[in-house]
Short mmCIF file of N, CA, C and O in Angstrom, two decimals:
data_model
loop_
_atom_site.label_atom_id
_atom_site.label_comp_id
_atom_site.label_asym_id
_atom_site.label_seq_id
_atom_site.Cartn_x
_atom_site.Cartn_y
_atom_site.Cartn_z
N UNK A 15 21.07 -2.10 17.76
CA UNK A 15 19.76 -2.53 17.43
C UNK A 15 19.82 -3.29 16.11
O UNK A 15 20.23 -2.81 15.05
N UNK A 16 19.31 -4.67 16.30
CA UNK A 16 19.39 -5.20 15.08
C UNK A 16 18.33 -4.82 13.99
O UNK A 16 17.19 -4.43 14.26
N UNK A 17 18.88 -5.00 12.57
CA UNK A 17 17.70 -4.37 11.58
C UNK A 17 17.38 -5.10 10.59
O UNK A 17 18.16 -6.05 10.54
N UNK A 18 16.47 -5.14 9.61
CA UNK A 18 16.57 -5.87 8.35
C UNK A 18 16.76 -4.97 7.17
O UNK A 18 16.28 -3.84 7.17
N UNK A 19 17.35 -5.36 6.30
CA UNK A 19 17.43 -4.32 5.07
C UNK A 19 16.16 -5.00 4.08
O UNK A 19 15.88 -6.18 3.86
N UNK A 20 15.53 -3.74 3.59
CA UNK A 20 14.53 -4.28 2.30
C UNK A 20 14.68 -3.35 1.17
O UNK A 20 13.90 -2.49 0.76
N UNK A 21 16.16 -3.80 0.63
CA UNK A 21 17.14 -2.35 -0.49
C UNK A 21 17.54 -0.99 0.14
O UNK A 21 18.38 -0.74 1.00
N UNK A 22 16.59 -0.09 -0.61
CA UNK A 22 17.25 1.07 0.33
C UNK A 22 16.64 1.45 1.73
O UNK A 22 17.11 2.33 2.45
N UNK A 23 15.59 0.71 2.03
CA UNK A 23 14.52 0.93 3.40
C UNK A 23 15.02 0.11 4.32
O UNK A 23 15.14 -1.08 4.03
N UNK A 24 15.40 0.58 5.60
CA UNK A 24 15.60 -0.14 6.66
C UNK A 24 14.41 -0.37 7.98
O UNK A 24 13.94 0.67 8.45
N UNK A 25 14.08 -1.28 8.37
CA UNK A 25 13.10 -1.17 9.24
C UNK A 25 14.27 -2.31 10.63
O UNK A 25 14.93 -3.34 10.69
N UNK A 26 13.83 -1.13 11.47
CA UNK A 26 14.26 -1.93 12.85
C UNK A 26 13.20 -3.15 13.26
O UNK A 26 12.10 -3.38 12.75
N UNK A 27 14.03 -4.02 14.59
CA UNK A 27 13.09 -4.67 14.80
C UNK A 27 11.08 -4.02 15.02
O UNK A 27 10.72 -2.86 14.83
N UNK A 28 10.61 -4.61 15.24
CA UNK A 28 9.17 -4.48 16.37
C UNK A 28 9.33 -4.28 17.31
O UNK A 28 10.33 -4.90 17.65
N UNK A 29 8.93 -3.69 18.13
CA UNK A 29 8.76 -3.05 19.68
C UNK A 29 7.96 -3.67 20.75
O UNK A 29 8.25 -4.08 21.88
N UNK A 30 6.65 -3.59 19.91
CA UNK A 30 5.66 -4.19 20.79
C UNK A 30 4.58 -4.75 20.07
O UNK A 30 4.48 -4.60 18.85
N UNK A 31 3.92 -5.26 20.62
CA UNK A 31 2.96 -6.41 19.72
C UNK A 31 1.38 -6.22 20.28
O UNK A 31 1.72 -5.95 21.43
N UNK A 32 0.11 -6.17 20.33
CA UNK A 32 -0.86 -6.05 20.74
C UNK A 32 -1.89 -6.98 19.91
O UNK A 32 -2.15 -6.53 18.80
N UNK A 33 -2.37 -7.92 20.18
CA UNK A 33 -2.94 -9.30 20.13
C UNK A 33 -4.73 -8.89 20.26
O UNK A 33 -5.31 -9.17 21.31
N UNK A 34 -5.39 -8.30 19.23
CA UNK A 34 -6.75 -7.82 19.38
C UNK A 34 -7.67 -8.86 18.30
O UNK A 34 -8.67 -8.57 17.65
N UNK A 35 -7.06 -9.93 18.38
CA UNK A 35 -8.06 -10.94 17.68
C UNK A 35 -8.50 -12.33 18.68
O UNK A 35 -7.75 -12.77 19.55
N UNK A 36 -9.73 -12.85 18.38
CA UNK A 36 -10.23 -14.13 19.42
C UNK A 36 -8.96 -15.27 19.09
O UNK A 36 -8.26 -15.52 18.11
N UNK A 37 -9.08 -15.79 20.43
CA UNK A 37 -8.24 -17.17 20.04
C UNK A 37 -8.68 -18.42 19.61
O UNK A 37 -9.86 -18.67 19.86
N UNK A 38 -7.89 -19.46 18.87
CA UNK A 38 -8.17 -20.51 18.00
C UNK A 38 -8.38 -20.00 17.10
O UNK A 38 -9.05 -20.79 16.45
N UNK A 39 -8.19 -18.68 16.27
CA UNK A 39 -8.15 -18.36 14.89
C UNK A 39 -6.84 -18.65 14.39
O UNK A 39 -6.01 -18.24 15.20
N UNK A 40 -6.33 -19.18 13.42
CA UNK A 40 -5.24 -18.52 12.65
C UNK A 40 -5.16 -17.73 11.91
O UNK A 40 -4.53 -17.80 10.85
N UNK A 41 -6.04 -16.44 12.50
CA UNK A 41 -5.44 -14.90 11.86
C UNK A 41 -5.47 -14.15 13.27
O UNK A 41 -6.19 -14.09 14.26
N UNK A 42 -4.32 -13.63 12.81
CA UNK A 42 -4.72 -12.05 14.23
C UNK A 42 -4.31 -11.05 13.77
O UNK A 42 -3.52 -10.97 12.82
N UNK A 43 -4.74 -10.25 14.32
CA UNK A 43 -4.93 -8.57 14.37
C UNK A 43 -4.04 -8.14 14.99
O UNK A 43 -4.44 -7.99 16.14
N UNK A 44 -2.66 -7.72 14.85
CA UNK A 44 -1.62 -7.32 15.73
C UNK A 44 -2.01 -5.52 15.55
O UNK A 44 -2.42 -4.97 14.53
N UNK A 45 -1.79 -5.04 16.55
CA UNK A 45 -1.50 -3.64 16.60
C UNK A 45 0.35 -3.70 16.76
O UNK A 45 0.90 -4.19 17.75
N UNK A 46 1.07 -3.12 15.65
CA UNK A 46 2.31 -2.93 15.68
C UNK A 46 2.90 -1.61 16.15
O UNK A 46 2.48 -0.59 15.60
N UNK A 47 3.78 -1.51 17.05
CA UNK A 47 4.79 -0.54 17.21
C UNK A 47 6.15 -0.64 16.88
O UNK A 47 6.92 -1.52 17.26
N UNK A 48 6.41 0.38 16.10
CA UNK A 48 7.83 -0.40 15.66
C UNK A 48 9.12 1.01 15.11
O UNK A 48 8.54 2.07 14.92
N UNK A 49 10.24 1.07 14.95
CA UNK A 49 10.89 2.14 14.28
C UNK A 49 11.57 1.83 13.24
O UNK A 49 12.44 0.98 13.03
N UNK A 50 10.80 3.05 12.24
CA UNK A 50 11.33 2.88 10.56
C UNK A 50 12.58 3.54 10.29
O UNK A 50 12.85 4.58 10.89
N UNK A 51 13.41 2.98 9.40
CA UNK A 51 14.32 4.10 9.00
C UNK A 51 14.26 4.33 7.57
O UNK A 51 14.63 3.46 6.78
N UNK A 52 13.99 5.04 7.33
CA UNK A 52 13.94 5.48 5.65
C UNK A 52 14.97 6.67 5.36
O UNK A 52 15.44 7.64 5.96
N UNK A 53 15.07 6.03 4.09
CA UNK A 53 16.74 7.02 3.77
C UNK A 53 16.16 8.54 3.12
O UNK A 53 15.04 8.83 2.69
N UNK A 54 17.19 9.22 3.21
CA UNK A 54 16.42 11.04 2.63
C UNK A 54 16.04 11.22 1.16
O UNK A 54 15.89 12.29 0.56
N UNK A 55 15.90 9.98 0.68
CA UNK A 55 15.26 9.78 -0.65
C UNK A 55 13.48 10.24 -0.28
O UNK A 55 12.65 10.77 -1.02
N UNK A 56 13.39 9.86 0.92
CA UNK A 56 12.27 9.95 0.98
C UNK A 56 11.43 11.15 2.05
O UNK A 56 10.42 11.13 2.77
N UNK A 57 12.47 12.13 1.69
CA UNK A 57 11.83 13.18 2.71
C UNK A 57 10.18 13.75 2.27
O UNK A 57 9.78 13.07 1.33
N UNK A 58 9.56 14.40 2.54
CA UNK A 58 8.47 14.59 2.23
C UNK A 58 7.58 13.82 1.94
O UNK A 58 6.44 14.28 2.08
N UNK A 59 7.74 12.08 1.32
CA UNK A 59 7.10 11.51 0.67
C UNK A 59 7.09 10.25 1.90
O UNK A 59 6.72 9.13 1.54
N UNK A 60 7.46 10.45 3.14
CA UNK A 60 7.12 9.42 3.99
C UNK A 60 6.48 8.57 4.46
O UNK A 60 6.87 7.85 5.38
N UNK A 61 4.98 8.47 3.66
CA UNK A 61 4.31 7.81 3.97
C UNK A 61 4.49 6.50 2.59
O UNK A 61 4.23 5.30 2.61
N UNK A 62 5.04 7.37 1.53
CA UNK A 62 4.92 6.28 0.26
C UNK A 62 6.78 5.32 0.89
O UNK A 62 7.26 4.31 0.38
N UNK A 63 7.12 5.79 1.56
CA UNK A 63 8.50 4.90 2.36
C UNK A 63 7.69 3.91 2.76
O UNK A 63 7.61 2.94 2.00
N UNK A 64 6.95 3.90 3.93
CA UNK A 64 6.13 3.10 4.93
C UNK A 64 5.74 2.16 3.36
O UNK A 64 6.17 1.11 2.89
N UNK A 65 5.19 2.71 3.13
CA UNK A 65 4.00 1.48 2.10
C UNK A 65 5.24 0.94 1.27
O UNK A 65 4.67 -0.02 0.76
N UNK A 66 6.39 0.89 0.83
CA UNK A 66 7.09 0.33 0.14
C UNK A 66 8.16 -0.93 0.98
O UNK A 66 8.77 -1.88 0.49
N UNK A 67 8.06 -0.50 2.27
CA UNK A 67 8.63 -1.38 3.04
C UNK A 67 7.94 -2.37 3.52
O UNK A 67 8.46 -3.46 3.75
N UNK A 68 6.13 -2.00 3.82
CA UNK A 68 5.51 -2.54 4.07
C UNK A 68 5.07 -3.58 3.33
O UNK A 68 4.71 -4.64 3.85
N UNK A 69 5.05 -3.29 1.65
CA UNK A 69 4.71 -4.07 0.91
C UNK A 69 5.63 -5.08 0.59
O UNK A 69 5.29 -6.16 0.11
N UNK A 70 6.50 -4.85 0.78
CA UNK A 70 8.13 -5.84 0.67
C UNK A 70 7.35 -7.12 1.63
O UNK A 70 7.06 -8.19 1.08
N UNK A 71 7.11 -6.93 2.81
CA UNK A 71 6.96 -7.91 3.95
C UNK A 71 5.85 -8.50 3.76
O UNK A 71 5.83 -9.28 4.71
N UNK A 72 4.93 -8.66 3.19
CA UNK A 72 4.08 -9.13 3.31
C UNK A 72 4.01 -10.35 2.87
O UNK A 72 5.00 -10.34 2.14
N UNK A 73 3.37 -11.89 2.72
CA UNK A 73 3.28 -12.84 1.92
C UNK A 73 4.76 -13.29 2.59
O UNK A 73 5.50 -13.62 1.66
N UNK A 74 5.26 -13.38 3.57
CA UNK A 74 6.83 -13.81 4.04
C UNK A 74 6.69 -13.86 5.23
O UNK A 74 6.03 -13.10 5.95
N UNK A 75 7.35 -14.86 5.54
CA UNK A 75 7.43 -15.38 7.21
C UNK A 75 8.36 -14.31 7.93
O UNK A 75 9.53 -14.08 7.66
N UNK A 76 7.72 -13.85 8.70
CA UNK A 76 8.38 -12.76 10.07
C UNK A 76 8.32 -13.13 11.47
O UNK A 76 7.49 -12.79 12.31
N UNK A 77 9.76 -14.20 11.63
CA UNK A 77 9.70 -14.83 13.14
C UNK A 77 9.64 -13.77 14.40
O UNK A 77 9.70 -14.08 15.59
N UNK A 78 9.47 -12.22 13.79
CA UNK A 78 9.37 -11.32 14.75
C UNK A 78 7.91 -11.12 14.99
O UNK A 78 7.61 -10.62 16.08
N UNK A 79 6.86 -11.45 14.08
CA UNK A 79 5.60 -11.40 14.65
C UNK A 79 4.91 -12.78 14.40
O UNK A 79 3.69 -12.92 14.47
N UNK A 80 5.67 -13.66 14.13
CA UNK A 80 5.24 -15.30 15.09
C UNK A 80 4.28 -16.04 13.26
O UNK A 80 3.67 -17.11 13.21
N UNK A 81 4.47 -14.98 12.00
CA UNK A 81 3.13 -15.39 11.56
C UNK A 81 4.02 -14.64 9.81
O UNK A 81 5.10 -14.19 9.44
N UNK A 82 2.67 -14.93 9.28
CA UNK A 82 2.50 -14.24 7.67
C UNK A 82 1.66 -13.13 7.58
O UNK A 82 0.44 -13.23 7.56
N UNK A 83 2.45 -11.78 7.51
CA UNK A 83 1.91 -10.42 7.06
C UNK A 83 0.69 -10.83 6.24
O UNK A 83 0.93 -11.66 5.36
N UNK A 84 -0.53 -10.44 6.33
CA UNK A 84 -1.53 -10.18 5.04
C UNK A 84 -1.53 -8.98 4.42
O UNK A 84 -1.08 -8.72 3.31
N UNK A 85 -2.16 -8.13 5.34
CA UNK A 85 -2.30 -7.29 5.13
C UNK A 85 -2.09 -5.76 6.42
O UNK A 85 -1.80 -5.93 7.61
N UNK A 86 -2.29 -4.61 5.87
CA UNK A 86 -1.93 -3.57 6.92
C UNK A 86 -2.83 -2.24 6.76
O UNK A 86 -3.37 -1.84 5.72
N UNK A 87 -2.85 -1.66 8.02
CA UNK A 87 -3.63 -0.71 8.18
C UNK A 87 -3.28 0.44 9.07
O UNK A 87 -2.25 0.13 9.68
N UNK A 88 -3.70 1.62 9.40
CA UNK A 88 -3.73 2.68 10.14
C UNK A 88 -2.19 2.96 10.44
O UNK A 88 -1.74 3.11 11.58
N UNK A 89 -1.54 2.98 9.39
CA UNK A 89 -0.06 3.52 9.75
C UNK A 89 -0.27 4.79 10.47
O UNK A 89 -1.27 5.37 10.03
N UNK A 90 0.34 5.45 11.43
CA UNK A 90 0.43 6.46 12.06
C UNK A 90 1.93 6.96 12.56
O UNK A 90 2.76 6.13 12.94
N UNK A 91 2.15 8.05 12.54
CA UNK A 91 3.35 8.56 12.78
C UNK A 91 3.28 8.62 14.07
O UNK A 91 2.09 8.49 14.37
N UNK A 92 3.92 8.75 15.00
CA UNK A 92 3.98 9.01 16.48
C UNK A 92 5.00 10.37 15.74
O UNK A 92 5.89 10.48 14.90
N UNK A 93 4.27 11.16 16.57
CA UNK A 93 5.34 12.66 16.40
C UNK A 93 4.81 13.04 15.55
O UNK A 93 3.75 12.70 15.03
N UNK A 94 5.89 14.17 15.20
CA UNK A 94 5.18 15.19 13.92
C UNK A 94 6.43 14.98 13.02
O UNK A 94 6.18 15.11 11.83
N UNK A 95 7.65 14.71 13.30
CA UNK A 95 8.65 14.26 12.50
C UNK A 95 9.50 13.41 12.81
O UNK A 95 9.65 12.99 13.96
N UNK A 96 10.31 13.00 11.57
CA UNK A 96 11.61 11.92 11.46
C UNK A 96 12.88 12.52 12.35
O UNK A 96 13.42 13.63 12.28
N UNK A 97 13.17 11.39 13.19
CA UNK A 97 14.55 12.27 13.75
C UNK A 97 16.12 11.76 13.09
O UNK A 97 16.27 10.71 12.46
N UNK A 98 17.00 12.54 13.34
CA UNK A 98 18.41 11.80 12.93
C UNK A 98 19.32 11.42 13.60
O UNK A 98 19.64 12.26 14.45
N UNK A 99 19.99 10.39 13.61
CA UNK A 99 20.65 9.92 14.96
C UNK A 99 21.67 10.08 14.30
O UNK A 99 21.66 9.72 13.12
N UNK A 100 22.88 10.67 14.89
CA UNK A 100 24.27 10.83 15.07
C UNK A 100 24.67 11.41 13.85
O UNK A 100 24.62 12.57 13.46
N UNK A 101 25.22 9.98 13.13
CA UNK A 101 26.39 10.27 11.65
C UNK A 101 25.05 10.00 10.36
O UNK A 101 25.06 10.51 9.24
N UNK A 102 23.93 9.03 10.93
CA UNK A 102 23.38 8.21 9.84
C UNK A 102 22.53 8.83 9.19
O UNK A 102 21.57 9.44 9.66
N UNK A 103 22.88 8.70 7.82
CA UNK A 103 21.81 9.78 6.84
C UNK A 103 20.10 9.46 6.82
O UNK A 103 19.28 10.27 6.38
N UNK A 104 19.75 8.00 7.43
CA UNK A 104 18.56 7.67 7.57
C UNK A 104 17.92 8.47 8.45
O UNK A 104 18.43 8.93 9.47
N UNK A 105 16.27 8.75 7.91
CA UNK A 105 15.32 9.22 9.15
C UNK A 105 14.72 8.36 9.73
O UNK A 105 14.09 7.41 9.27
N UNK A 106 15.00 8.87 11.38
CA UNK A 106 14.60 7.57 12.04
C UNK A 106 13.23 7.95 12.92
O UNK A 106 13.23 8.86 13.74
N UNK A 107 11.96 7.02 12.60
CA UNK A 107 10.13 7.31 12.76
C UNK A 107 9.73 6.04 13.40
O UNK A 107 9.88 4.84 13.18
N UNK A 108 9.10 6.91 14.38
CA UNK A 108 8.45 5.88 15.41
C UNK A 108 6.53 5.95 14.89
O UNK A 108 5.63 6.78 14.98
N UNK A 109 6.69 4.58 14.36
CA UNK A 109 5.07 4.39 13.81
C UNK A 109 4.55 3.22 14.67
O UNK A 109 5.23 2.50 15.39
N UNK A 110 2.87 3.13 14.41
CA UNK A 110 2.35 2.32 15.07
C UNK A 110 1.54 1.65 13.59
O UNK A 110 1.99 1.82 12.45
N UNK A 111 0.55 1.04 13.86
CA UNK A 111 0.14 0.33 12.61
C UNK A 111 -0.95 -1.07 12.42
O UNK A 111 -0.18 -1.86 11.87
N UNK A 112 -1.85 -1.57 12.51
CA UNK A 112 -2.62 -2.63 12.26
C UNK A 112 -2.02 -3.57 11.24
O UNK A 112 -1.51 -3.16 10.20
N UNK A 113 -2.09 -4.55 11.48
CA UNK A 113 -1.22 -6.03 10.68
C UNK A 113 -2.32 -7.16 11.03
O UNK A 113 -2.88 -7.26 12.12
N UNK A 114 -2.58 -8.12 9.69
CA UNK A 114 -3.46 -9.26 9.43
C UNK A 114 -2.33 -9.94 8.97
O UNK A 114 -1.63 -9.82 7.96
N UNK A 115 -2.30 -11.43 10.92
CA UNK A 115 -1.35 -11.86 10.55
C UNK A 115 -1.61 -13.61 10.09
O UNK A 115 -2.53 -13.86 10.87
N UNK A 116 -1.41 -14.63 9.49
CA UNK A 116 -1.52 -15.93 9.19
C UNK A 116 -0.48 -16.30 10.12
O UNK A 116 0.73 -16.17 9.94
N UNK A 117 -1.23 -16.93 11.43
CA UNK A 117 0.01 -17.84 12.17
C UNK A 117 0.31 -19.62 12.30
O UNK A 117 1.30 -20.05 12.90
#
């Protein structure tokens, strides 16, 4: 799975995309699904992970959602926790999320 690094926060690609704005705007309303990986720096404090990765992206072209991050909303955890895959010290969180995108 390809990923991007933003320092110590890794975020996988996007998953899925959900398009809840009229057309001929250049803004939309993506509903994002996507999987985070945040390193065990950030156990307990998982939501201030999300907002630090999130804030990295914003104001920057993301040919994965076609547009320019504005802004973000309704982060949500899917699950009740981070899981760990194999060897890798990252926790790996399946979130969903609202995105204001400039396309």
């Amino acid at each position: 799975m390809a990923s991007l690094s933003f320092g110590r926060i890794r975020a996988a690609s996007v998953s899925s995309l959900a398009d809840d704005s009229p057309s001929g705007s250049p803004f939309r309303l993506l509903t994002l699904n996507s999987t985070v990986c945040l390193p065990p720096a950030y156990i307990g404090r998982s939501m201030q992970g999300f907002e630090e990765l999130l804030n990295a992206r914003l104001l920057r072209y993301d040919p994965r959602l076609g547009g320019v991050p504005l802004t973000y909303s309704d982060i949500k955890i899917k699950g009740n926790a981070g899981r760990v895959f194999n060897e890798l010290p990252e926790l790996i969180y399946e979130v969903s999320m609202k995105c204001l995108v400039f396309a």
